[in-house]
Coordinates of C-alpha atoms in Angstrom, one line a residue:
Chain A
X944 CA -0.3 0.2 0.3
X945 CA 1.7 3.4 -1.0
X946 CA 0.7 5.3 2.2
X947 CA 1.8 8.2 -0.1
X948 CA -0.7 7.8 -2.4
X949 CA -3.6 6.7 0.5
X950 CA -3.1 10.1 1.7
X951 CA -3.8 12.4 -1.2
X952 CA -6.5 10.2 -1.5
X953 CA -7.8 10.1 1.5
X954 CA -7.2 14.6 1.4
X955 CA -9.6 14.0 -1.4
X956 CA -12.2 13.1 -0.1
X957 CA -12.5 14.1 3.5
X958 CA -15.2 14.9 4.4
X959 CA -16.5 18.6 6.0
X960 CA -15.8 18.4 9.3
X961 CA -12.1 16.7 8.6
X962 CA -12.0 20.1 6.2
X963 CA -12.9 22.3 8.5
X964 CA -10.4 21.5 10.7
X965 CA -8.1 22.3 8.7
X966 CA -8.6 25.4 8.1
X967 CA -8.6 25.8 11.4
X968 CA -5.4 25.4 12.0
X969 CA -4.6 27.1 9.0
X970 CA -6.3 30.1 10.4
X971 CA -4.2 30.1 14.1
X972 CA -1.1 29.9 11.9
X973 CA -2.0 32.7 9.9
X974 CA -3.0 34.7 13.2
X975 CA 0.4 33.0 15.1
X976 CA 2.2 34.4 12.3
X977 CA 1.1 38.1 12.0
X978 CA 1.9 38.2 15.7
X979 CA 5.0 37.0 14.9
X980 CA 5.4 39.0 11.9
X981 CA 3.8 42.3 14.3
X982 CA 6.3 42.1 17.1
X983 CA 8.9 41.9 14.4
X984 CA 7.8 45.3 13.2
X985 CA 7.6 46.5 16.9
X986 CA 4.2 46.9 16.8
X987 CA 3.9 45.0 20.2
X988 CA 7.0 47.2 21.6
X989 CA 9.0 44.1 22.6
X990 CA 12.6 43.7 21.3
X991 CA 12.9 41.2 18.4
X992 CA 15.5 39.1 19.4
X993 CA 14.1 37.8 22.0
X994 CA 15.0 34.5 21.6
X995 CA 12.5 32.4 24.6
X996 CA 9.7 34.0 22.2
X997 CA 10.9 33.1 18.7
X998 CA 11.7 29.7 19.7
X999 CA 8.5 29.3 21.1
X1000 CA 6.9 31.2 18.0
X1001 CA 8.7 29.3 15.2
X1002 CA 8.2 25.2 16.9
X1003 CA 4.9 25.7 18.5
X1004 CA 4.2 27.1 14.5
X1005 CA 5.7 24.3 13.1
X1006 CA 3.7 21.7 15.5
X1007 CA 0.7 23.5 14.9
X1008 CA 1.3 22.9 11.4
X1009 CA 1.4 19.6 11.4
X1010 CA -0.5 19.1 14.2
X1011 CA -3.6 20.1 11.6
X1012 CA -2.8 18.7 8.7
X1013 CA -2.7 14.5 10.9
X1014 CA -5.7 15.8 12.7
X1015 CA -7.5 16.6 9.4
X1016 CA -6.2 13.0 7.9
X1017 CA -6.5 11.2 11.2
X1018 CA -10.6 12.7 11.2
X1019 CA -11.2 12.0 7.7
X1020 CA -9.3 8.2 8.0
X1021 CA -12.5 7.5 10.3
X1022 CA -15.2 8.9 8.4
X1023 CA -14.4 6.2 6.3
X1024 CA -13.5 3.4 7.7
X1025 CA -17.2 4.3 9.8
X1026 CA -18.9 3.7 6.5
X1027 CA -16.7 0.1 6.0
X1028 CA -16.3 -2.7 8.1
X1029 CA -13.5 -3.5 8.0
X1030 CA -11.9 -6.4 10.0
X1031 CA -10.0 -5.5 13.2
X1032 CA -7.5 -6.8 11.7
X1033 CA -7.6 -4.0 9.3
X1034 CA -8.8 -0.9 10.7
X1035 CA -5.6 -1.7 13.2
X1036 CA -3.7 -1.6 10.6
X1037 CA -4.5 1.3 9.1
X1038 CA -5.3 3.5 12.7
X1039 CA -1.4 2.4 13.2
X1040 CA -0.4 4.5 10.2
X1041 CA -1.9 7.6 11.1
X1042 CA -1.0 7.1 14.6
X1043 CA 1.8 7.5 13.1
X1044 CA 1.6 11.1 11.9
X1045 CA -0.1 11.8 14.6
X1046 CA 2.0 10.8 17.4
X1047 CA 5.2 13.2 16.5
X1048 CA 3.5 16.5 16.2
X1049 CA 1.4 16.2 19.1
X1050 CA 4.2 15.4 21.1
X1051 CA 5.8 18.1 20.3
X1052 CA 2.4 20.4 20.4
X1053 CA 1.9 19.8 23.9
X1054 CA 5.4 20.2 25.0
X1055 CA 5.3 23.7 22.9
X1056 CA 1.9 24.3 24.2
X1057 CA 3.7 23.7 28.2
X1058 CA 6.2 25.7 27.4
X1059 CA 4.6 28.3 25.7
X1060 CA 1.7 28.9 28.1
X1061 CA 4.6 28.7 31.1
X1062 CA 6.4 32.0 28.1
X1063 CA 3.6 33.9 28.0
X1064 CA 1.8 33.5 31.5
X1065 CA 4.9 34.8 31.9
X1066 CA 5.0 37.4 29.1
X1067 CA 1.5 38.9 30.2
X1068 CA 2.1 39.7 34.0
X1069 CA 4.9 41.3 33.0
X1070 CA 4.0 43.0 29.7
X1071 CA -0.1 42.9 29.6
X1072 CA 0.3 42.5 25.9
X1073 CA -2.6 41.5 23.9
X1074 CA -1.0 40.5 21.2
X1075 CA 1.5 37.4 22.9
X1076 CA -1.9 36.8 25.8
X1077 CA -3.7 35.8 22.4
X1078 CA -0.9 33.6 20.8
X1079 CA -0.6 32.0 24.4
X1080 CA -4.4 30.8 24.9
X1081 CA -3.7 29.6 20.6
X1082 CA -1.1 27.5 22.0
X1083 CA -3.4 26.4 25.1
X1084 CA -6.2 25.0 24.1
X1085 CA -4.5 23.3 21.1
X1086 CA -2.2 21.6 23.8
X1087 CA -5.0 20.2 25.9
X1088 CA -6.4 19.1 22.4
X1089 CA -3.0 17.6 21.0
X1090 CA -3.4 15.8 24.7
X1091 CA -6.9 14.5 24.8
X1092 CA -6.5 13.3 21.3
X1093 CA -2.8 12.0 22.1
X1094 CA -4.9 9.5 24.8
X1095 CA -7.5 8.9 23.2
X1096 CA -5.8 7.1 20.3
X1097 CA -3.2 5.8 22.6
X1098 CA -6.5 3.7 24.0
X1099 CA -7.6 3.1 21.3
X1100 CA -5.4 1.1 19.2
X1101 CA -4.9 -0.8 23.3
X1102 CA -8.4 -1.6 23.8
X1103 CA -7.7 -3.0 19.7
X1104 CA -4.5 -5.2 20.8
X1105 CA -5.7 -6.2 23.9
X1106 CA -9.3 -7.1 22.4
X1107 CA -7.1 -9.5 19.3
X1108 CA -5.2 -10.7 21.8
X1109 CA -8.8 -11.6 24.3
X1110 CA -10.3 -13.2 20.8
X1111 CA -7.4 -15.5 19.5
X1112 CA -7.4 -16.9 23.5
X1113 CA -11.1 -17.6 22.9
X1114 CA -11.5 -18.9 19.6
X1115 CA -8.0 -21.5 20.7
X1116 CA -9.9 -22.0 24.0
X1117 CA -13.0 -23.1 22.5
X1118 CA -10.7 -25.2 19.5
X1119 CA -9.7 -27.5 22.3
X1120 CA -12.9 -27.3 24.2
X1121 CA -13.6 -29.3 21.3
X1122 CA -11.1 -30.9 21.4
X1123 CA -12.1 -32.3 25.1
X1124 CA -15.3 -32.6 24.3
X1125 CA -14.7 -34.5 21.3
X1126 CA -12.6 -37.3 22.4
X1127 CA -15.1 -37.8 25.5
X1128 CA -18.9 -36.9 26.0
X1129 CA -19.2 -35.1 22.4
X1130 CA -17.2 -37.8 20.8
X1131 CA -20.9 -39.5 21.8
X1132 CA -20.1 -42.8 23.8
X1133 CA -23.7 -44.5 22.8
X1134 CA -22.5 -43.6 19.5
X1135 CA -19.4 -45.3 19.6
X1136 CA -20.9 -48.5 22.4
X1137 CA -23.5 -48.9 20.0
X1138 CA -21.8 -49.4 17.1
X1139 CA -19.5 -51.9 18.8
X1140 CA -22.0 -53.4 19.6
X1141 CA -23.9 -54.1 16.3
X1142 CA -20.5 -54.8 14.6
X1143 CA -20.2 -57.5 17.1
X1144 CA -23.9 -59.1 16.5
X1145 CA -22.6 -58.6 11.7
X1146 CA -18.9 -60.0 13.2
X1147 CA -21.8 -63.3 13.3
X1148 CA -24.4 -62.7 10.8
X1149 CA -22.1 -60.5 8.4
X1150 CA -19.1 -60.4 9.0
X1151 CA -18.3 -58.6 6.1
X1152 CA -20.9 -55.5 6.3
X1153 CA -19.1 -55.5 10.1
X1154 CA -15.8 -55.4 8.8
X1155 CA -17.4 -52.3 6.6
X1156 CA -18.4 -50.9 9.5
X1157 CA -15.0 -51.1 11.5
X1158 CA -14.1 -49.2 9.0
X1159 CA -16.3 -46.5 8.5
X1160 CA -16.1 -45.9 12.0
X1161 CA -12.5 -46.2 11.9
X1162 CA -13.2 -43.5 9.9
X1163 CA -14.9 -41.5 12.2
X1164 CA -12.5 -42.1 14.8
X1165 CA -9.7 -41.5 13.1
X1166 CA -10.9 -38.2 12.0
X1167 CA -12.4 -37.1 15.2
X1168 CA -9.4 -37.3 16.6
X1169 CA -7.4 -34.9 14.5
X1170 CA -9.9 -32.8 12.8
X1171 CA -10.8 -31.6 16.6
X1172 CA -7.2 -29.9 17.5
X1173 CA -7.9 -27.6 13.9
X1174 CA -10.2 -24.3 13.9
X1175 CA -11.0 -25.1 10.5
X1176 CA -11.8 -27.3 7.9
X1177 CA -12.8 -28.0 4.1
X1178 CA -16.6 -28.4 3.5
X1179 CA -15.6 -31.8 1.5
X1180 CA -14.2 -33.6 5.0
X1181 CA -17.2 -32.9 7.4
X1182 CA -19.1 -34.0 4.4
X1183 CA -16.8 -37.2 4.8
X1184 CA -17.0 -37.5 8.1
X1185 CA -21.0 -37.0 8.6
X1186 CA -21.1 -40.4 5.6
X1187 CA -18.5 -42.0 7.2
X1188 CA -20.3 -41.4 10.8
X1189 CA -24.1 -42.2 8.8
X1190 CA -23.1 -45.4 7.2
X1191 CA -22.3 -46.7 10.7
X1192 CA -25.8 -45.6 12.2
X1193 CA -27.3 -47.2 8.9
X1194 CA -26.0 -50.1 10.1
X1195 CA -28.1 -49.4 13.8
X1196 CA -31.0 -48.3 12.8
X1197 CA -32.3 -50.9 9.6
X1198 CA -34.6 -49.5 7.3
X1199 CA -35.8 -47.0 10.2
X1200 CA -32.7 -44.2 9.6
X1201 CA -33.5 -42.7 5.7
X1202 CA -30.8 -40.4 4.9
X1203 CA -31.0 -37.5 2.3
X1204 CA -27.5 -35.1 1.9
X1205 CA -27.5 -32.8 -1.0
X1206 CA -24.2 -30.6 -1.4
X1207 CA -23.9 -28.2 -4.2
X1208 CA -19.8 -28.7 -5.4
X1209 CA -19.9 -24.8 -5.4
X1210 CA -19.5 -25.0 -1.9
X1211 CA -17.2 -28.7 -1.3
X1212 CA -14.5 -26.0 -1.3
X1213 CA -15.2 -23.5 1.3
X1214 CA -14.4 -23.6 4.7
X1215 CA -15.8 -23.9 8.1
X1216 CA -14.8 -25.0 11.7
X1217 CA -15.0 -28.9 12.2
X1218 CA -17.8 -31.2 14.5
X1219 CA -20.4 -28.6 12.7
X1220 CA -22.0 -30.5 11.0
X1221 CA -21.9 -33.4 13.2
X1222 CA -23.9 -31.8 15.8
X1223 CA -26.5 -30.9 13.7
X1224 CA -27.0 -34.3 12.7
X1225 CA -26.8 -36.1 15.8
X1226 CA -29.2 -34.0 17.5
X1227 CA -31.6 -34.7 14.2
X1228 CA -30.9 -38.5 15.1
X1229 CA -32.3 -38.1 18.1
X1230 CA -34.8 -35.2 17.8
X1231 CA -36.3 -37.0 14.2
X1232 CA -36.3 -41.0 14.4
X1233 CA -34.7 -41.4 17.2
X1234 CA -38.1 -40.4 18.5
X1235 CA -40.7 -42.4 16.6
X1236 CA -41.0 -46.0 16.6
X1237 CA -40.9 -45.5 12.6
X1238 CA -37.5 -43.9 12.3
X1239 CA -38.1 -41.2 9.8
X1240 CA -35.3 -39.6 6.7
X1241 CA -32.7 -36.8 7.7
X1242 CA -32.1 -34.5 4.8
X1243 CA -28.3 -32.8 4.5
X1244 CA -27.7 -30.0 2.3
X1245 CA -24.8 -27.2 1.8
X1246 CA -25.1 -24.8 -0.5
X1247 CA -23.7 -21.7 -1.4
X1248 CA -26.1 -18.0 -1.0
X1249 CA -23.5 -14.9 -1.8
X1250 CA -21.4 -14.4 0.8
X1251 CA -22.4 -17.5 2.8
X1252 CA -22.6 -20.9 3.4
X1253 CA -25.2 -22.8 4.5
X1254 CA -25.9 -25.6 5.8
X1255 CA -28.7 -27.0 6.7
X1256 CA -30.2 -30.4 8.7
X1257 CA -33.7 -31.3 8.6
X1258 CA -35.7 -34.0 10.2
X1259 CA -39.3 -35.1 10.7
X1260 CA -40.0 -35.9 13.9
X1261 CA -42.4 -34.6 16.1
X1262 CA -40.1 -31.5 17.2
X1263 CA -37.8 -30.3 19.5
X1264 CA -37.8 -28.0 22.9
X1265 CA -36.1 -24.3 22.4
X1266 CA -34.1 -25.3 26.1
X1267 CA -32.9 -28.5 23.8
X1268 CA -31.1 -26.6 21.5
X1269 CA -28.6 -26.5 24.4
X1270 CA -28.1 -29.3 24.4
X1271 CA -26.4 -32.1 22.6
X1272 CA -23.7 -30.3 21.2
X1273 CA -25.4 -27.6 19.5
X1274 CA -25.0 -25.1 22.2
X1275 CA -21.3 -25.7 21.8
X1276 CA -21.5 -24.8 19.1
X1277 CA -23.0 -22.0 19.4
X1278 CA -20.3 -20.9 20.8
X1279 CA -17.9 -21.8 19.0
X1280 CA -19.4 -19.8 16.3
X1281 CA -20.4 -16.9 17.9
X1282 CA -16.4 -17.0 19.2
X1283 CA -14.9 -17.8 15.5
X1284 CA -17.4 -15.9 13.5
X1285 CA -19.4 -13.0 15.9
X1286 CA -22.5 -12.5 14.5
X1287 CA -22.0 -12.9 11.2
X1288 CA -22.7 -16.9 11.9
X1289 CA -26.3 -17.2 12.7
X1290 CA -27.6 -21.0 13.8
X1291 CA -31.9 -21.2 13.8
X1292 CA -34.1 -23.5 15.1
X1293 CA -37.7 -24.3 13.4
X1294 CA -39.6 -26.5 15.2
X1295 CA -42.7 -28.1 14.9
X1296 CA -44.7 -31.6 15.2
X1297 CA -43.7 -32.2 11.2
X1298 CA -40.2 -32.0 12.1
X1299 CA -37.6 -30.1 13.4
X1300 CA -35.3 -28.4 10.6
X1301 CA -31.4 -26.6 11.9
X1302 CA -30.3 -24.1 9.8
X1303 CA -26.9 -22.3 10.0
X1304 CA -25.3 -19.3 8.2
X1305 CA -21.6 -18.5 7.9
X1306 CA -20.1 -16.1 5.7
X1307 CA -18.7 -18.7 3.0
X1308 CA -14.9 -16.5 4.0
X1309 CA -13.2 -16.9 7.2
X1310 CA -13.0 -14.3 8.9
X1311 CA -9.5 -13.0 8.7
X1312 CA -7.9 -12.9 12.0
X1313 CA -8.4 -16.4 13.5
X1314 CA -5.4 -17.8 11.7
X1315 CA -5.0 -20.9 14.1
X1316 CA -4.3 -24.2 12.2
X1317 CA -5.4 -25.2 9.6
X1318 CA -6.6 -21.7 8.3
X1319 CA -7.0 -22.4 4.7
X1320 CA -4.0 -20.0 2.5
X1321 CA -4.5 -20.1 -1.0
X1322 CA -1.9 -23.0 -2.0
X1323 CA -3.3 -24.8 0.8
X1324 CA -7.2 -24.5 0.1
X1325 CA -5.9 -26.2 -3.9
X1326 CA -4.0 -28.7 -2.4
X1327 CA -6.8 -29.6 -0.4
X1328 CA -9.4 -29.6 -2.7
X1329 CA -6.9 -32.1 -5.5
X1330 CA -6.8 -35.2 -3.0
Chain B
X1054 CA -35.9 -69.2 32.9
X1055 CA -38.1 -67.2 30.1
X1056 CA -36.4 -64.0 29.5
X1057 CA -38.2 -61.3 26.9
X1058 CA -35.2 -59.3 24.4
X1059 CA -36.1 -55.8 24.3
X1060 CA -34.7 -53.5 22.1
X1061 CA -35.5 -50.9 19.4
X1062 CA -32.1 -51.6 17.3
X1063 CA -32.5 -55.5 15.1
X1064 CA -28.2 -56.5 15.6
X1065 CA -28.9 -56.0 19.6
X1066 CA -31.3 -58.6 19.5
X1067 CA -29.9 -60.8 17.9
X1068 CA -26.7 -61.0 19.8
X1069 CA -28.6 -61.0 22.8
X1070 CA -30.6 -64.3 21.6
X1071 CA -27.3 -65.8 20.2
X1072 CA -25.4 -65.2 23.3
X1073 CA -28.5 -66.5 25.7
X1074 CA -29.0 -69.6 23.2
X1075 CA -25.0 -69.8 24.6
X1076 CA -26.1 -69.9 27.6
X1077 CA -28.7 -72.3 27.6
X1078 CA -31.7 -70.5 28.3
X1079 CA -35.5 -69.4 27.0
X1080 CA -36.2 -66.7 25.1
X1081 CA -40.1 -66.3 24.9
X1082 CA -39.7 -62.9 22.5
X1083 CA -38.5 -59.9 21.0
X1084 CA -39.2 -56.2 21.0
X1085 CA -39.0 -53.9 19.0
X1086 CA -40.9 -51.6 21.0
X1087 CA -41.8 -50.6 24.5
X1088 CA -45.6 -51.1 23.7
X1089 CA -44.6 -54.4 22.1
X1090 CA -43.3 -55.1 25.5
X1091 CA -45.9 -54.4 27.6
X1092 CA -47.8 -56.9 24.7
X1093 CA -45.7 -59.8 25.0
X1094 CA -45.0 -59.5 28.8
X1095 CA -49.1 -59.3 28.9
X1096 CA -49.2 -62.3 26.8
X1097 CA -46.8 -65.1 27.7
X1098 CA -45.6 -63.7 31.3
X1099 CA -41.8 -64.2 30.9
X1100 CA -39.6 -64.5 34.2
X1101 CA -36.8 -61.4 33.0
X1102 CA -36.9 -58.4 30.5
X1103 CA -33.7 -57.7 29.2
X1104 CA -34.9 -53.8 28.5
X1105 CA -32.9 -51.6 27.0
X1106 CA -33.1 -47.9 28.0
X1107 CA -33.3 -45.2 24.9
X1108 CA -35.6 -46.6 22.6
X1109 CA -38.5 -43.6 20.6
X1110 CA -41.9 -43.1 22.4
X1111 CA -42.0 -45.6 24.5
X1112 CA -38.4 -46.2 26.6
X1113 CA -37.2 -48.8 29.2
X1114 CA -38.3 -46.9 32.3
X1115 CA -41.7 -45.9 30.9
X1116 CA -42.2 -49.6 30.6
X1117 CA -41.2 -50.2 33.8
X1118 CA -43.9 -47.8 34.6
X1119 CA -46.0 -49.1 33.4
X1120 CA -45.6 -53.4 34.3
X1121 CA -48.1 -55.2 37.2
X1122 CA -47.7 -56.0 40.3
X1123 CA -46.0 -59.6 39.8
X1124 CA -44.2 -58.7 36.8
X1125 CA -41.3 -59.5 35.8
X1126 CA -37.6 -59.1 36.5
X1127 CA -36.2 -56.4 34.8
X1128 CA -32.4 -56.2 33.9
X1129 CA -31.1 -52.8 32.0
X1130 CA -29.2 -53.1 29.2
X1131 CA -26.8 -49.1 28.4
X1132 CA -24.5 -49.0 26.0
X1133 CA -23.5 -46.3 28.1
X1134 CA -24.7 -44.3 31.6
X1135 CA -21.1 -42.3 33.3
X1136 CA -22.2 -42.5 36.7
X1137 CA -25.7 -43.3 36.7
X1138 CA -24.2 -46.7 36.4
X1139 CA -24.1 -46.1 40.5
X1140 CA -27.6 -45.2 40.8
X1141 CA -28.8 -48.8 39.5
X1142 CA -26.5 -50.4 42.0
X1143 CA -28.7 -49.4 45.3
X1144 CA -32.1 -50.6 43.1
X1145 CA -33.7 -53.0 43.2
X1146 CA -33.1 -53.5 39.4
X1147 CA -30.0 -54.7 37.7
X1148 CA -28.1 -53.9 34.7
X1149 CA -26.1 -54.9 31.8
X1150 CA -23.5 -52.8 29.4
X1151 CA -23.4 -53.4 25.9
X1152 CA -22.0 -55.3 24.1
X1153 CA -22.7 -57.0 26.9
X1154 CA -20.0 -60.4 27.2
X1155 CA -20.7 -63.7 28.0
X1156 CA -20.1 -63.8 31.6
X1157 CA -22.3 -60.6 32.8
X1158 CA -24.9 -61.7 32.1
X1159 CA -25.0 -64.8 32.5
X1160 CA -24.4 -63.7 36.7
X1161 CA -27.0 -60.9 35.5
X1162 CA -29.0 -63.7 35.1
X1163 CA -27.4 -66.3 38.2
X1164 CA -29.1 -62.8 40.4
X1165 CA -31.7 -63.2 38.5
X1166 CA -32.0 -66.4 39.5
X1167 CA -31.7 -66.0 42.8
X1168 CA -34.3 -63.5 43.1
X1169 CA -37.0 -65.1 41.6
X1170 CA -36.2 -67.9 44.1
X1171 CA -36.3 -66.4 47.5
X1172 CA -39.7 -64.7 45.6
X1173 CA -38.6 -60.7 45.9
X1174 CA -40.3 -58.0 44.4
X1175 CA -39.6 -56.7 41.3
X1176 CA -40.9 -52.9 42.3
X1177 CA -39.4 -49.5 41.7
X1178 CA -41.8 -46.9 42.5
X1179 CA -42.4 -44.2 40.4
X1180 CA -39.7 -42.0 42.5
X1181 CA -37.3 -44.8 41.6
X1182 CA -37.7 -44.5 38.2
X1183 CA -37.9 -40.6 38.0
X1184 CA -34.9 -40.8 39.6
X1185 CA -33.0 -43.3 37.6
X1186 CA -34.6 -41.4 34.6
X1187 CA -32.6 -37.8 36.0
X1188 CA -30.1 -39.6 37.0
X1189 CA -29.2 -41.1 33.6
X1190 CA -30.0 -37.8 32.0
X1191 CA -32.9 -39.2 29.5
X1192 CA -33.4 -35.7 27.8
X1193 CA -37.3 -34.8 28.1
X1194 CA -37.4 -35.1 24.2
X1195 CA -41.5 -34.6 22.8
X1196 CA -43.4 -37.5 21.5
X1197 CA -45.7 -37.9 19.1
X1198 CA -47.9 -40.2 20.8
X1199 CA -49.6 -41.4 23.6
X1200 CA -49.0 -44.9 26.1
X1201 CA -52.6 -45.9 27.0
X1202 CA -54.3 -48.7 28.9
X1203 CA -56.9 -50.2 26.8
X1204 CA -58.6 -52.4 28.7
X1205 CA -56.1 -54.9 30.3
X1206 CA -53.9 -54.2 27.1
X1207 CA -52.0 -50.8 25.7
X1208 CA -52.3 -48.1 23.3
X1209 CA -51.1 -45.3 21.1
X1210 CA -52.8 -43.1 20.9
X1211 CA -51.3 -39.2 18.5
X1212 CA -51.2 -36.5 21.2
X1213 CA -53.4 -34.7 17.9
X1214 CA -56.5 -37.1 18.5
X1215 CA -56.0 -36.3 22.3
X1216 CA -58.3 -32.7 23.1
X1217 CA -56.7 -32.1 26.7
X1218 CA -55.7 -34.5 29.9
X1219 CA -57.3 -33.5 33.6
X1220 CA -56.1 -35.3 36.7
X1221 CA -58.1 -36.3 39.6
X1222 CA -56.3 -36.9 42.9
X1223 CA -53.8 -38.4 41.2
X1224 CA -55.1 -40.2 38.1
X1225 CA -55.0 -38.3 34.6
X1226 CA -57.4 -38.7 31.8
X1227 CA -56.2 -38.3 28.5
X1228 CA -59.5 -36.8 26.7
X1229 CA -60.1 -38.4 23.6
X1230 CA -62.0 -37.6 20.7
X1231 CA -63.8 -40.4 20.7
X1232 CA -63.7 -41.3 24.3
X1233 CA -62.2 -40.9 27.2
X1234 CA -57.9 -43.1 28.5
X1235 CA -56.3 -43.4 31.7
X1236 CA -52.2 -42.8 31.8
X1237 CA -50.0 -42.9 33.9
X1238 CA -48.1 -39.8 33.4
X1239 CA -48.3 -36.6 35.2
X1240 CA -49.1 -33.6 33.9
X1241 CA -45.6 -32.2 34.1
X1242 CA -44.5 -35.1 32.1
X1243 CA -47.4 -35.0 29.2
X1244 CA -46.0 -31.3 29.3
X1245 CA -42.1 -32.3 28.7
X1246 CA -43.9 -34.4 25.6
X1247 CA -45.7 -32.3 23.6
X1248 CA -43.9 -29.3 24.3
X1249 CA -45.4 -26.6 22.8
X1250 CA -48.9 -28.2 21.2
X1251 CA -50.7 -28.1 24.5
X1252 CA -50.9 -25.8 27.6
X1253 CA -50.8 -26.1 31.0
X1254 CA -54.3 -24.2 32.6
X1255 CA -54.2 -24.9 35.8
X1256 CA -53.2 -27.2 37.6
X1257 CA -54.9 -30.1 36.9
X1258 CA -55.8 -29.0 33.2
X1259 CA -53.2 -29.0 30.0
X1260 CA -55.6 -28.5 27.2
X1261 CA -54.4 -29.1 23.2
X1262 CA -54.4 -26.0 21.7
X1263 CA -55.3 -27.2 17.9
X1264 CA -58.1 -28.4 19.5
X1265 CA -59.2 -24.6 21.6
X1266 CA -62.5 -22.5 19.7
X1267 CA -62.0 -20.2 21.6
X1268 CA -60.7 -18.7 25.2
X1269 CA -63.4 -16.6 27.2
X1270 CA -61.9 -13.4 29.4
X1271 CA -63.7 -13.9 33.5
X1272 CA -64.1 -10.2 35.4
X1273 CA -61.7 -12.5 37.8
X1274 CA -58.8 -12.2 36.4
X1275 CA -59.5 -16.1 35.6
X1276 CA -61.1 -17.6 31.8
X1277 CA -63.0 -20.4 30.5
X1278 CA -61.2 -21.8 27.3
X1279 CA -64.0 -23.6 25.7
X1280 CA -62.6 -26.7 23.1
X1281 CA -64.4 -28.4 20.4
X1282 CA -66.0 -30.3 21.2
X1283 CA -68.1 -28.2 23.3
X1284 CA -66.2 -28.6 26.5
X1285 CA -65.1 -25.6 29.0
X1286 CA -62.0 -25.7 30.7
X1287 CA -61.1 -23.3 33.4
X1288 CA -58.2 -21.1 32.8
X1289 CA -56.4 -19.8 36.0
X1290 CA -56.0 -15.8 36.7
X1291 CA -52.5 -16.5 37.0
X1292 CA -52.0 -18.4 34.0
X1293 CA -54.2 -16.6 31.7
X1294 CA -52.0 -14.3 30.4
X1295 CA -49.6 -16.6 29.4
X1296 CA -52.7 -19.5 27.5
X1297 CA -53.9 -15.9 25.7
X1298 CA -50.3 -15.1 23.9
X1299 CA -49.7 -18.8 23.4
X1300 CA -53.1 -19.1 22.3
X1301 CA -51.7 -15.8 19.6
X1302 CA -49.9 -18.0 17.6

């Protein structure tokens, strides 16, 4: 990013408020220079060679000019950013860039303001001279404003850095919580032991089917252990995971389970947190086919809608009560999504006595500030899709 | 001993019957759901029932609750129950984990045989069952049908066909379209099992929202709901606001 052209571009579309600041500053500079010239021409009755007074005037004027320019830029930049929804990392970066133009002149101005104020007070006490007093007041006001801006910017920067660190920490602990949960209760011991019971039975009646079921079960376990350590995974991987999961479940349920899987090819390349669809499928099994003696149907559909990835798991069971949506891992999923995406991800539950649909809406592009392990770079994206 | 196998999964039933055959025990039947289990228990009078806990619509605890006084001994089967198994150990009931090993099943059947010979009854009170259900954390899922007694047997009635429930002196009556039934469930349990379809209008009445024709507010603060079949049910003052709001949807 060429900072100079960026500054020029911003000066061009600086809104009215920033322009006014620039005018204000310009006026002050003129008045102060005017004071100096007036003094030079002897209008104040003071000696032109007063070093302290000249030094104060020069440093103060230069500092004020710099402050005005950078303050205008800062306001222009902030106004531009307010219109857009920049992710925190970018806001941080662009803010920092502008801040370097601000910090030095502001510090100079604060020092000058203090200097001028004390010099001015002495002069006023000594001479009660109007132009000096005026210049002093101007410096004083700008000094206060400079001080406030410096403090404000510092606070803002600190806040940004902290919230970024907090968010990354939350994402990491959400990921490790997911891993823990996946390995223990979330792996769902019911799934595991019922699967083993089924295989123990199939071993006698149909050894080939037993073998196949063991392979699917191994795939599920392996994926659970590997993928729960990562913050991101591809839709293709998640779909493969739930297919293996459902292969195992089909052997248990027999005809009582009917599964429809509809995944748009374009969606396969999108990314989402691992184990996002699995809790939905588990939930649907419990409240759908698991709630009717004759069983039922589960429909899983994944697709892209504009810039969003939409995943829906529906069942034709007798419905689900609202507080049940916090159990069976849905609550944990909701929290993980909120940590990773903020408000950009939603999970909605529609349920009545003819069935339930749980829908996830996620941005198709994962947010920039959660690198984490497994986050796709351009090359890894291509590599994983080629396999 | 005469043994009944109850499990909603065909593969699980098959395995148990293989093992029981190896143990030289008599299997009097297999039930794939709770209703079938109750019917087979009535018809064939087994001594022991190997009862799966998690089954759709009528779960293992529902079955036990509807057993006759002199009914069979129950051995629960469960895939995984975490700490809940401790709750089972204190009780008049036994359990095995799935997949059950031959020796473990043999040991459980041995204990059952001794209890049968000693004549100790299988009685589990409603409170015991409630506690076991909570320990096992069987989440209250919404059910499509209600288990009711009909004559000496049982039936499953879709909740849509029930206009309302009422309790009187501890007995709950389900008022169906054509006739009434008795059910062992409390109104609180029925509220959980029917989700938002039924509304609790008072301590003793639970009404099917879809059968309400209109609600007539009363000056005292309460109200009366009038159902499709003409029956009138009082709504208490405390519940009126909630009931009216629910009927708005």
